[in-house]
Amino acid sequence: MDRTLSTGRGAVAAPVQDSITASDNLTVRTRTGVFTGVIEEDFLNTRIFKPVPFAEPPGYTSGLVGEATSEDRLYLAVWTPANATADSKPPVLFFMTGGAAHRRDNNYRVNIFGWPNARGLKEQNLSIMDQRAALEWVYENIHHFGGDPYRIVQWGQSAGSQSTHFHSYAYYDKPLVQGYVMQPRTDLKSLGFSDYDQTNFTFVAKQLGCEFPQDAQAELECMRAVPFARISNFVGQYADNGTEPALSFYVVPNEKLIFRDYPARSAAGNVAHRPAIISNCANEFFSLITYPVNNLTAGPDPAAVLESDLTDWMCPTANSSLLRVQQGIPLYRYQNAGQYPNPNPFRRLGAYHASDLPMNFGTYPLQQYLGNSTAFEAGVSRTMQDHVFAFLQDPWKGPEGLGWYPVNSTGGRVLRFGADGGAVQKVDRMETDGPCRGIGRDDQFPSGLAFD
């Protein structure tokens, strides 16, 4: 989709004035600095600016552990049409990447650095605060790149989708965006949080020589002096080895940014009244569950996959959708069901977790090393992009121009992309959500088993 202006989340220079100059379309002046972009080598109609800092590096103002520069990842990348000017005003896609936010690195802090739950910290859920700082920077500065700050859509994938869900509740009264895309799941509870005694951070501190059981502030100050790499390596190796007790650093319910009871907050109207797309892949969990090491092609136990698909993916989507619909929020749904040779190294993967990303952005040819792209795949990708772009253009009414209407509390239609030889079909919502209500059975392969 080259018809939008896109940002991806990732010190601050002195303020300057004005925006894009007529003489040099690769130089942009913002409120926080001057940035010089380049033309994408493979996409000559696209400018890219990176890295674009949106906040001071950690260790100076955040109060978080790990003062080494490796923790300095608060940067954005900005893509725009090459001919964008300050008067262009295309919609802005604020994309939040996925990938196990409790373990891996993004251009916002995660794991112990983003969700430390340390006894000595006054603020928790620093990862959400990083993301919000990035969004605020975009809202205040994106017009310098030609984007329209009043047409921002916040799009999150996987862990980024969970964060998008959290933002829509934490900042419901000042969302800064006109719409949300949550791909795939959203969560109605705080993901099984159990570290109410704040023992995980203290355990790591003890292992790294910062044992202060009676002094939380001393523990924190000691950890601030430990190199980033040493902390990161210890936590990563501990998890990789499967050591007990297991450690987890993720969201902390503090009733400020993360909440214990999302249905209650929704019922009270404390959710951003902005249109949203919530999507799923038909076979989310097949690529995430453990495979038998001695027979990879056989695949995992189908019953275990089905159970996890419902409890961890499909039903949270159905329940979260219903809460928004009950508040009168326009809610669009789609399911990615397409199966193609190039993204499927094993035939039973089906439409697996994140397999719709290459279709959303038209990057599926980059997977040619796994197999050849097909004309059908290209057609599905174009159709999917058209529908999503209609939402980006106008989250309130844009999709209706393509016959895509919001679902309702009793039913409605879900778009199904790539099934049964059709680019898109409209199926009754009960076909995807019914199993969560005891109606019907979840069909993980709407197109049949691939490559039999």
GROMACS .gro file of C-alpha atoms in nm:
model
  452
    1MET     CA    1   0.000   0.000   0.000
    2ASP     CA    2   0.196   0.296  -0.122
    3ARG     CA    3  -0.096   0.535  -0.084
    4THR     CA    4  -0.040   0.598   0.286
    5LEU     CA    5   0.227   0.744   0.506
    6SER     CA    6   0.360   0.475   0.738
    7THR     CA    7   0.554   0.484   1.062
    8GLY     CA    8   0.713   0.204   1.259
    9ARG     CA    9   0.805   0.243   1.623
   10GLY     CA   10   1.172   0.270   1.727
   11ALA     CA   11   1.895   1.254   2.171
   12VAL     CA   12   1.630   1.476   2.073
   13ALA     CA   13   1.770   1.760   1.864
   14ALA     CA   14   1.704   2.128   1.913
   15PRO     CA   15   1.368   2.253   1.788
   16VAL     CA   16   1.354   2.399   1.438
   17GLN     CA   17   1.078   2.536   1.221
   18ASP     CA   18   0.882   2.451   0.911
   19SER     CA   19   0.865   2.122   0.723
   20ILE     CA   20   0.944   1.987   0.376
   21THR     CA   21   1.142   2.224   0.155
   22ALA     CA   22   1.065   2.262  -0.212
   23SER     CA   23   1.431   2.235  -0.306
   24ASP     CA   24   1.510   1.918  -0.116
   25ASN     CA   25   1.226   1.671  -0.070
   26LEU     CA   26   1.456   1.443   0.128
   27THR     CA   27   1.511   1.692   0.408
   28VAL     CA   28   1.238   1.733   0.667
   29ARG     CA   29   1.242   1.981   0.952
   30THR     CA   30   1.034   1.888   1.256
   31ARG     CA   31   0.983   2.033   1.602
   32THR     CA   32   1.257   1.805   1.736
   33GLY     CA   33   1.518   1.808   1.463
   34VAL     CA   34   1.615   1.787   1.097
   35PHE     CA   35   1.598   1.448   0.927
   36THR     CA   36   1.732   1.344   0.588
   37GLY     CA   37   1.568   1.055   0.411
   38VAL     CA   38   1.663   0.835   0.117
   39ILE     CA   39   1.473   0.691  -0.177
   40GLU     CA   40   1.411   0.319  -0.130
   41GLU     CA   41   1.635   0.131  -0.373
   42ASP     CA   42   1.368  -0.123  -0.466
   43PHE     CA   43   1.073   0.116  -0.443
   44LEU     CA   44   1.167   0.440  -0.614
   45ASN     CA   45   0.837   0.608  -0.531
   46THR     CA   46   0.904   0.581  -0.157
   47ARG     CA   47   1.108   0.790   0.086
   48ILE     CA   48   1.232   0.641   0.411
   49PHE     CA   49   1.358   0.825   0.716
   50LYS     CA   50   1.533   0.626   0.988
   51PRO     CA   51   1.627   0.626   1.263
   52VAL     CA   52   1.400   0.901   1.393
   53PRO     CA   53   1.431   0.937   1.774
   54PHE     CA   54   1.104   1.002   1.954
   55ALA     CA   55   1.230   1.019   2.314
   56GLU     CA   56   1.543   1.055   2.523
   57PRO     CA   57   1.748   0.734   2.549
   58PRO     CA   58   1.674   0.524   2.860
   59GLY     CA   59   1.909   0.571   3.152
   60TYR     CA   60   1.877   0.948   3.145
   61THR     CA   61   1.511   1.012   3.217
   62SER     CA   62   1.329   0.681   3.244
   63GLY     CA   63   1.466   0.545   3.569
   64LEU     CA   64   1.493   0.198   3.416
   65VAL     CA   65   1.778  -0.049   3.455
   66GLY     CA   66   2.052  -0.098   3.198
   67GLU     CA   67   2.218   0.229   3.107
   68ALA     CA   68   2.420   0.085   2.819
   69THR     CA   69   2.341   0.218   2.473
   70SER     CA   70   2.198  -0.121   2.372
   71GLU     CA   71   1.881  -0.022   2.553
   72ASP     CA   72   1.859   0.293   2.343
   73ARG     CA   73   1.600   0.175   2.093
   74LEU     CA   74   1.340   0.451   2.106
   75TYR     CA   75   1.334   0.525   1.735
   76LEU     CA   76   1.084   0.535   1.453
   77ALA     CA   77   1.114   0.461   1.083
   78VAL     CA   78   0.897   0.674   0.854
   79TRP     CA   79   0.799   0.578   0.499
   80THR     CA   80   0.623   0.827   0.272
   81PRO     CA   81   0.545   0.867  -0.098
   82ALA     CA   82   0.853   1.017  -0.265
   83ASN     CA   83   0.658   1.320  -0.382
   84ALA     CA   84   0.490   1.393  -0.047
   85THR     CA   85   0.472   1.755   0.057
   86ALA     CA   86   0.342   1.934   0.362
   87ASP     CA   87   0.009   1.968   0.180
   88SER     CA   88  -0.030   1.602   0.079
   89LYS     CA   89  -0.203   1.485   0.398
   90PRO     CA   90  -0.241   1.112   0.327
   91PRO     CA   91  -0.360   0.891   0.615
   92VAL     CA   92  -0.093   0.770   0.855
   93LEU     CA   93  -0.040   0.406   0.951
   94PHE     CA   94   0.125   0.376   1.293
   95PHE     CA   95   0.244   0.014   1.290
   96MET     CA   96   0.341  -0.170   1.608
   97THR     CA   97   0.544  -0.484   1.550
   98GLY     CA   98   0.481  -0.818   1.713
   99GLY     CA   99   0.696  -1.097   1.841
  100ALA     CA  100   0.656  -1.211   2.203
  101ALA     CA  101   0.682  -0.880   2.385
  102HIS     CA  102   0.773  -1.056   2.708
  103ARG     CA  103   1.092  -1.198   2.553
  104ARG     CA  104   1.224  -1.021   2.244
  105ASP     CA  105   1.340  -0.671   2.150
  106ASN     CA  106   1.150  -0.414   1.945
  107ASN     CA  107   1.196  -0.042   1.909
  108TYR     CA  108   1.024  -0.006   2.241
  109ARG     CA  109   1.147  -0.172   2.557
  110VAL     CA  110   1.023  -0.522   2.635
  111ASN     CA  111   1.099  -0.813   2.868
  112ILE     CA  112   1.266  -0.707   3.194
  113PHE     CA  113   1.346  -0.364   3.047
  114GLY     CA  114   0.990  -0.280   2.948
  115TRP     CA  115   0.793  -0.474   3.209
  116PRO     CA  116   1.032  -0.496   3.507
  117ASN     CA  117   0.776  -0.494   3.790
  118ALA     CA  118   1.063  -0.386   4.016
  119ARG     CA  119   0.985  -0.299   4.378
  120GLY     CA  120   1.177   0.028   4.356
  121LEU     CA  121   0.997   0.171   4.051
  122LYS     CA  122   0.702   0.406   4.088
  123GLU     CA  123   0.588   0.347   3.729
  124GLN     CA  124   0.531   0.008   3.568
  125ASN     CA  125   0.442  -0.099   3.213
  126LEU     CA  126   0.720   0.113   3.067
  127SER     CA  127   0.674  -0.053   2.729
  128ILE     CA  128   0.326   0.098   2.696
  129MET     CA  129   0.469   0.436   2.796
  130ASP     CA  130   0.736   0.405   2.523
  131GLN     CA  131   0.469   0.326   2.265
  132ARG     CA  132   0.257   0.620   2.375
  133ALA     CA  133   0.558   0.853   2.354
  134ALA     CA  134   0.612   0.736   1.995
  135LEU     CA  135   0.247   0.794   1.906
  136GLU     CA  136   0.252   1.141   2.061
  137TRP     CA  137   0.564   1.227   1.860
  138VAL     CA  138   0.393   1.114   1.540
  139TYR     CA  139   0.078   1.311   1.622
  140GLU     CA  140   0.281   1.627   1.681
  141ASN     CA  141   0.531   1.592   1.394
  142ILE     CA  142   0.396   1.377   1.113
  143HIS     CA  143   0.257   1.675   0.923
  144HIS     CA  144   0.616   1.781   0.855
  145PHE     CA  145   0.654   1.461   0.651
  146GLY     CA  146   0.327   1.530   0.469
  147GLY     CA  147   0.100   1.309   0.680
  148ASP     CA  148  -0.235   1.403   0.830
  149PRO     CA  149  -0.220   1.389   1.213
  150TYR     CA  150  -0.600   1.370   1.223
  151ARG     CA  151  -0.606   1.050   1.016
  152ILE     CA  152  -0.376   0.820   1.211
  153VAL     CA  153  -0.466   0.452   1.240
  154GLN     CA  154  -0.288   0.246   1.505
  155TRP     CA  155  -0.215  -0.105   1.376
  156GLY     CA  156  -0.061  -0.378   1.589
  157GLN     CA  157   0.035  -0.733   1.497
  158SER     CA  158   0.056  -1.015   1.756
  159ALA     CA  159   0.217  -0.858   2.066
  160GLY     CA  160   0.165  -0.524   1.894
  161SER     CA  161  -0.204  -0.610   1.866
  162GLN     CA  162  -0.221  -0.674   2.240
  163SER     CA  163  -0.056  -0.338   2.299
  164THR     CA  164  -0.302  -0.169   2.063
  165HIS     CA  165  -0.585  -0.319   2.267
  166PHE     CA  166  -0.424  -0.191   2.589
  167HIS     CA  167  -0.389   0.159   2.440
  168SER     CA  168  -0.755   0.174   2.342
  169TYR     CA  169  -0.848   0.131   2.709
  170ALA     CA  170  -0.564   0.316   2.882
  171TYR     CA  171  -0.601   0.627   2.665
  172TYR     CA  172  -0.969   0.599   2.581
  173ASP     CA  173  -1.030   0.968   2.649
  174LYS     CA  174  -0.742   1.090   2.427
  175PRO     CA  175  -0.662   0.817   2.174
  176LEU     CA  176  -0.489   1.047   1.917
  177VAL     CA  177  -0.596   0.804   1.643
  178GLN     CA  178  -0.904   0.761   1.428
  179GLY     CA  179  -0.902   0.383   1.415
  180TYR     CA  180  -0.739   0.060   1.529
  181VAL     CA  181  -0.628  -0.258   1.355
  182MET     CA  182  -0.567  -0.551   1.590
  183GLN     CA  183  -0.410  -0.847   1.417
  184PRO     CA  184  -0.481  -1.102   1.544
  185ARG     CA  185  -0.591  -1.139   1.906
  186THR     CA  186  -0.686  -0.901   2.182
  187ASP     CA  187  -0.689  -0.979   2.552
  188LEU     CA  188  -0.962  -0.924   2.807
  189LYS     CA  189  -0.751  -1.019   3.105
  190SER     CA  190  -0.398  -0.942   3.212
  191LEU     CA  191  -0.250  -1.257   3.059
  192GLY     CA  192  -0.234  -1.464   3.374
  193PHE     CA  193  -0.031  -1.216   3.575
  194SER     CA  194   0.097  -1.380   3.895
  195ASP     CA  195   0.400  -1.183   4.017
  196TYR     CA  196   0.211  -0.971   4.269
  197ASP     CA  197   0.498  -1.009   4.518
  198GLN     CA  198   0.741  -0.865   4.260
  199THR     CA  199   0.979  -1.158   4.300
  200ASN     CA  200   1.097  -1.202   3.939
  201PHE     CA  201   1.299  -0.883   3.920
  202THR     CA  202   1.440  -0.945   4.268
  203PHE     CA  203   1.544  -1.297   4.165
  204VAL     CA  204   1.736  -1.165   3.864
  205ALA     CA  205   1.893  -0.892   4.077
  206LYS     CA  206   2.014  -1.150   4.329
  207GLN     CA  207   2.171  -1.364   4.055
  208LEU     CA  208   2.356  -1.058   3.922
  209GLY     CA  209   2.498  -0.953   4.257
  210CYS     CA  210   2.230  -0.700   4.356
  211GLU     CA  211   2.082  -0.871   4.660
  212PHE     CA  212   1.904  -0.617   4.882
  213PRO     CA  213   1.599  -0.798   5.025
  214GLN     CA  214   1.512  -0.515   5.263
  215ASP     CA  215   1.594  -0.220   5.035
  216ALA     CA  216   1.405  -0.200   4.706
  217GLN     CA  217   1.570   0.127   4.606
  218ALA     CA  218   1.920  -0.009   4.663
  219GLU     CA  219   1.829  -0.314   4.454
  220LEU     CA  220   1.716  -0.089   4.169
  221GLU     CA  221   2.021   0.138   4.186
  222CYS     CA  222   2.250  -0.165   4.181
  223MET     CA  223   2.073  -0.306   3.874
  224ARG     CA  224   2.106   0.027   3.696
  225ALA     CA  225   2.482  -0.020   3.711
  226VAL     CA  226   2.471  -0.370   3.559
  227PRO     CA  227   2.549  -0.367   3.183
  228PHE     CA  228   2.252  -0.417   2.954
  229ALA     CA  229   2.408  -0.720   2.783
  230ARG     CA  230   2.466  -0.900   3.112
  231ILE     CA  231   2.103  -0.860   3.218
  232SER     CA  232   1.971  -0.953   2.875
  233ASN     CA  233   2.194  -1.258   2.844
  234PHE     CA  234   2.102  -1.389   3.188
  235VAL     CA  235   1.727  -1.357   3.133
  236GLY     CA  236   1.747  -1.502   2.782
  237GLN     CA  237   1.964  -1.799   2.875
  238TYR     CA  238   1.753  -1.869   3.182
  239ALA     CA  239   1.441  -1.892   2.965
  240ASP     CA  240   1.612  -2.092   2.689
  241ASN     CA  241   1.731  -2.350   2.940
  242GLY     CA  242   1.382  -2.400   3.079
  243THR     CA  243   1.512  -2.330   3.428
  244GLU     CA  244   1.272  -2.327   3.722
  245PRO     CA  245   1.122  -2.121   3.867
  246ALA     CA  246   1.013  -1.978   3.532
  247LEU     CA  247   1.052  -1.602   3.488
  248SER     CA  248   0.808  -1.381   3.305
  249PHE     CA  249   0.824  -1.007   3.248
  250TYR     CA  250   0.511  -0.871   3.089
  251VAL     CA  251   0.215  -0.648   3.168
  252VAL     CA  252   0.150  -0.543   3.527
  253PRO     CA  253  -0.214  -0.470   3.622
  254ASN     CA  254  -0.185  -0.130   3.789
  255GLU     CA  255  -0.533   0.006   3.707
  256LYS     CA  256  -0.364   0.291   3.521
  257LEU     CA  257  -0.232   0.146   3.195
  258ILE     CA  258  -0.319  -0.222   3.237
  259PHE     CA  259  -0.643  -0.333   3.400
  260ARG     CA  260  -0.774  -0.648   3.566
  261ASP     CA  261  -1.132  -0.628   3.435
  262TYR     CA  262  -1.166  -0.516   3.074
  263PRO     CA  263  -1.533  -0.620   3.038
  264ALA     CA  264  -1.621  -0.391   3.329
  265ARG     CA  265  -1.427  -0.102   3.180
  266SER     CA  266  -1.593  -0.154   2.845
  267ALA     CA  267  -1.938  -0.166   3.005
  268ALA     CA  268  -1.858   0.166   3.174
  269GLY     CA  269  -1.769   0.316   2.836
  270ASN     CA  270  -1.399   0.342   2.918
  271VAL     CA  271  -1.278   0.229   2.577
  272ALA     CA  272  -1.188   0.455   2.285
  273HIS     CA  273  -1.491   0.505   2.063
  274ARG     CA  274  -1.300   0.452   1.741
  275PRO     CA  275  -1.369   0.205   1.459
  276ALA     CA  276  -1.155  -0.107   1.462
  277ILE     CA  277  -1.057  -0.406   1.253
  278ILE     CA  278  -0.993  -0.727   1.445
  279SER     CA  279  -0.860  -1.016   1.238
  280ASN     CA  280  -0.748  -1.376   1.275
  281CYS     CA  281  -0.575  -1.638   1.069
  282ALA     CA  282  -0.773  -1.960   1.036
  283ASN     CA  283  -0.499  -2.173   1.191
  284GLU     CA  284  -0.316  -1.940   1.428
  285PHE     CA  285  -0.153  -2.186   1.662
  286PHE     CA  286  -0.020  -2.450   1.424
  287SER     CA  287   0.305  -2.256   1.377
  288LEU     CA  288   0.348  -2.180   1.748
  289ILE     CA  289   0.297  -2.516   1.919
  290THR     CA  290   0.583  -2.761   1.980
  291TYR     CA  291   0.638  -3.010   1.696
  292PRO     CA  292   0.759  -3.370   1.755
  293VAL     CA  293   1.134  -3.348   1.707
  294ASN     CA  294   1.162  -3.687   1.536
  295ASN     CA  295   0.882  -3.627   1.285
  296LEU     CA  296   0.840  -3.262   1.194
  297THR     CA  297   0.624  -3.331   0.888
  298ALA     CA  298   0.365  -3.516   1.100
  299GLY     CA  299   0.287  -3.198   1.290
  300PRO     CA  300   0.160  -3.157   1.645
  301ASP     CA  301  -0.148  -3.309   1.804
  302PRO     CA  302  -0.448  -3.156   1.619
  303ALA     CA  303  -0.665  -3.166   1.934
  304ALA     CA  304  -0.409  -2.961   2.128
  305VAL     CA  305  -0.384  -2.712   1.843
  306LEU     CA  306  -0.762  -2.676   1.823
  307GLU     CA  307  -0.795  -2.618   2.197
  308SER     CA  308  -0.523  -2.350   2.198
  309ASP     CA  309  -0.665  -2.188   1.885
  310LEU     CA  310  -0.996  -2.140   2.062
  311THR     CA  311  -0.881  -2.041   2.410
  312ASP     CA  312  -0.582  -1.825   2.313
  313TRP     CA  313  -0.687  -1.677   1.979
  314MET     CA  314  -1.037  -1.720   1.841
  315CYS     CA  315  -1.243  -1.670   2.157
  316PRO     CA  316  -1.051  -1.366   2.286
  317THR     CA  317  -1.116  -1.213   1.943
  318ALA     CA  318  -1.486  -1.298   1.960
  319ASN     CA  319  -1.527  -1.170   2.316
  320SER     CA  320  -1.335  -0.848   2.262
  321SER     CA  321  -1.530  -0.782   1.944
  322LEU     CA  322  -1.859  -0.822   2.126
  323LEU     CA  323  -1.760  -0.575   2.398
  324ARG     CA  324  -1.682  -0.307   2.140
  325VAL     CA  325  -1.997  -0.374   1.941
  326GLN     CA  326  -2.207  -0.343   2.257
  327GLN     CA  327  -2.066   0.008   2.299
  328GLY     CA  328  -2.176   0.105   1.949
  329ILE     CA  329  -1.821   0.098   1.811
  330PRO     CA  330  -1.798   0.008   1.439
  331LEU     CA  331  -1.611  -0.322   1.435
  332TYR     CA  332  -1.492  -0.489   1.114
  333ARG     CA  333  -1.376  -0.849   1.108
  334TYR     CA  334  -1.175  -1.057   0.865
  335GLN     CA  335  -1.017  -1.402   0.859
  336ASN     CA  336  -0.711  -1.494   0.655
  337ALA     CA  337  -0.766  -1.846   0.523
  338GLY     CA  338  -0.538  -1.855   0.218
  339GLN     CA  339  -0.276  -2.126   0.171
  340TYR     CA  340   0.002  -2.086  -0.084
  341PRO     CA  341   0.323  -2.276  -0.167
  342ASN     CA  342   0.574  -2.007  -0.073
  343PRO     CA  343   0.486  -1.931   0.291
  344ASN     CA  344   0.419  -2.294   0.393
  345PRO     CA  345   0.731  -2.501   0.469
  346PHE     CA  346   0.507  -2.775   0.617
  347ARG     CA  347   0.179  -2.868   0.455
  348ARG     CA  348  -0.026  -2.867   0.775
  349LEU     CA  349   0.052  -2.509   0.871
  350GLY     CA  350  -0.246  -2.375   0.681
  351ALA     CA  351  -0.312  -2.003   0.731
  352TYR     CA  352  -0.086  -1.973   1.033
  353HIS     CA  353  -0.004  -1.692   1.275
  354ALA     CA  354   0.131  -1.383   1.093
  355SER     CA  355   0.090  -1.540   0.747
  356ASP     CA  356  -0.139  -1.251   0.653
  357LEU     CA  357   0.133  -0.988   0.701
  358PRO     CA  358   0.300  -1.051   0.361
  359MET     CA  359  -0.047  -1.037   0.207
  360ASN     CA  360  -0.133  -0.710   0.384
  361PHE     CA  361   0.181  -0.539   0.261
  362GLY     CA  362   0.234  -0.717  -0.072
  363THR     CA  363   0.569  -0.864   0.031
  364TYR     CA  364   0.481  -1.230  -0.032
  365PRO     CA  365   0.730  -1.254  -0.328
  366LEU     CA  366   1.012  -1.223  -0.074
  367GLN     CA  367   0.927  -1.580   0.035
  368GLN     CA  368   1.010  -1.730  -0.305
  369TYR     CA  369   1.285  -1.937  -0.146
  370LEU     CA  370   1.010  -2.154   0.007
  371GLY     CA  371   0.809  -2.189  -0.312
  372ASN     CA  372   0.669  -2.000  -0.607
  373SER     CA  373   0.413  -1.724  -0.573
  374THR     CA  374   0.087  -1.780  -0.756
  375ALA     CA  375  -0.149  -1.555  -0.950
  376PHE     CA  376  -0.422  -1.641  -0.700
  377GLU     CA  377  -0.198  -1.533  -0.413
  378ALA     CA  378  -0.131  -1.201  -0.586
  379GLY     CA  379  -0.502  -1.144  -0.639
  380VAL     CA  380  -0.586  -1.217  -0.277
  381SER     CA  381  -0.312  -0.981  -0.162
  382ARG     CA  382  -0.446  -0.697  -0.379
  383THR     CA  383  -0.800  -0.756  -0.255
  384MET     CA  384  -0.692  -0.763   0.108
  385GLN     CA  385  -0.493  -0.442   0.063
  386ASP     CA  386  -0.790  -0.270  -0.101
  387HIS     CA  387  -1.016  -0.350   0.194
  388VAL     CA  388  -0.764  -0.248   0.459
  389PHE     CA  389  -0.677   0.068   0.267
  390ALA     CA  390  -1.045   0.164   0.256
  391PHE     CA  391  -1.040   0.151   0.636
  392LEU     CA  392  -0.719   0.354   0.657
  393GLN     CA  393  -0.871   0.620   0.433
  394ASP     CA  394  -1.190   0.648   0.639
  395PRO     CA  395  -1.233   0.413   0.938
  396TRP     CA  396  -1.595   0.520   0.982
  397LYS     CA  397  -1.738   0.465   0.635
  398GLY     CA  398  -1.457   0.365   0.398
  399PRO     CA  399  -1.505  -0.015   0.410
  400GLU     CA  400  -1.875   0.017   0.328
  401GLY     CA  401  -1.778   0.135  -0.020
  402LEU     CA  402  -1.651  -0.219  -0.080
  403GLY     CA  403  -1.954  -0.382   0.081
  404TRP     CA  404  -1.773  -0.450   0.409
  405TYR     CA  405  -1.998  -0.361   0.701
  406PRO     CA  406  -1.944  -0.369   1.078
  407VAL     CA  407  -2.058  -0.680   1.264
  408ASN     CA  408  -2.333  -0.651   1.524
  409SER     CA  409  -2.410  -0.808   1.860
  410THR     CA  410  -2.616  -1.089   1.708
  411GLY     CA  411  -2.413  -1.164   1.397
  412GLY     CA  412  -2.297  -0.989   1.086
  413ARG     CA  413  -2.049  -1.089   0.819
  414VAL     CA  414  -1.678  -1.166   0.846
  415LEU     CA  415  -1.459  -1.132   0.538
  416ARG     CA  416  -1.270  -1.453   0.462
  417PHE     CA  417  -0.972  -1.403   0.233
  418GLY     CA  418  -0.823  -1.676   0.014
  419ALA     CA  419  -1.063  -1.968   0.072
  420ASP     CA  420  -1.214  -2.203  -0.186
  421GLY     CA  421  -1.055  -2.031  -0.483
  422GLY     CA  422  -1.209  -1.692  -0.406
  423ALA     CA  423  -1.018  -1.377  -0.320
  424VAL     CA  424  -1.279  -1.282  -0.059
  425GLN     CA  425  -1.601  -1.428   0.075
  426LYS     CA  426  -1.850  -1.304   0.332
  427VAL     CA  427  -1.933  -1.562   0.596
  428ASP     CA  428  -2.167  -1.545   0.893
  429ARG     CA  429  -1.986  -1.439   1.210
  430MET     CA  430  -2.113  -1.751   1.385
  431GLU     CA  431  -1.900  -1.956   1.146
  432THR     CA  432  -1.588  -1.809   1.310
  433ASP     CA  433  -1.718  -1.721   1.658
  434GLY     CA  434  -1.983  -1.990   1.708
  435PRO     CA  435  -1.749  -2.249   1.866
  436CYS     CA  436  -1.683  -1.999   2.146
  437ARG     CA  437  -2.059  -2.007   2.217
  438GLY     CA  438  -2.089  -2.383   2.186
  439ILE     CA  439  -2.223  -2.355   1.831
  440GLY     CA  440  -2.055  -2.562   1.561
  441ARG     CA  441  -1.689  -2.656   1.533
  442ASP     CA  442  -1.384  -2.442   1.459
  443ASP     CA  443  -1.271  -2.507   1.102
  444GLN     CA  444  -0.896  -2.447   1.091
  445PHE     CA  445  -0.879  -2.533   0.720
  446PRO     CA  446  -1.167  -2.354   0.542
  447SER     CA  447  -0.992  -2.426   0.211
  448GLY     CA  448  -0.916  -2.788   0.295
  449LEU     CA  449  -0.578  -2.927   0.399
  450ALA     CA  450  -0.307  -2.767   0.189
  451PHE     CA  451  -0.086  -2.963  -0.047
  452ASP     CA  452  -0.234  -3.309   0.013
   0.00000   0.00000   0.00000
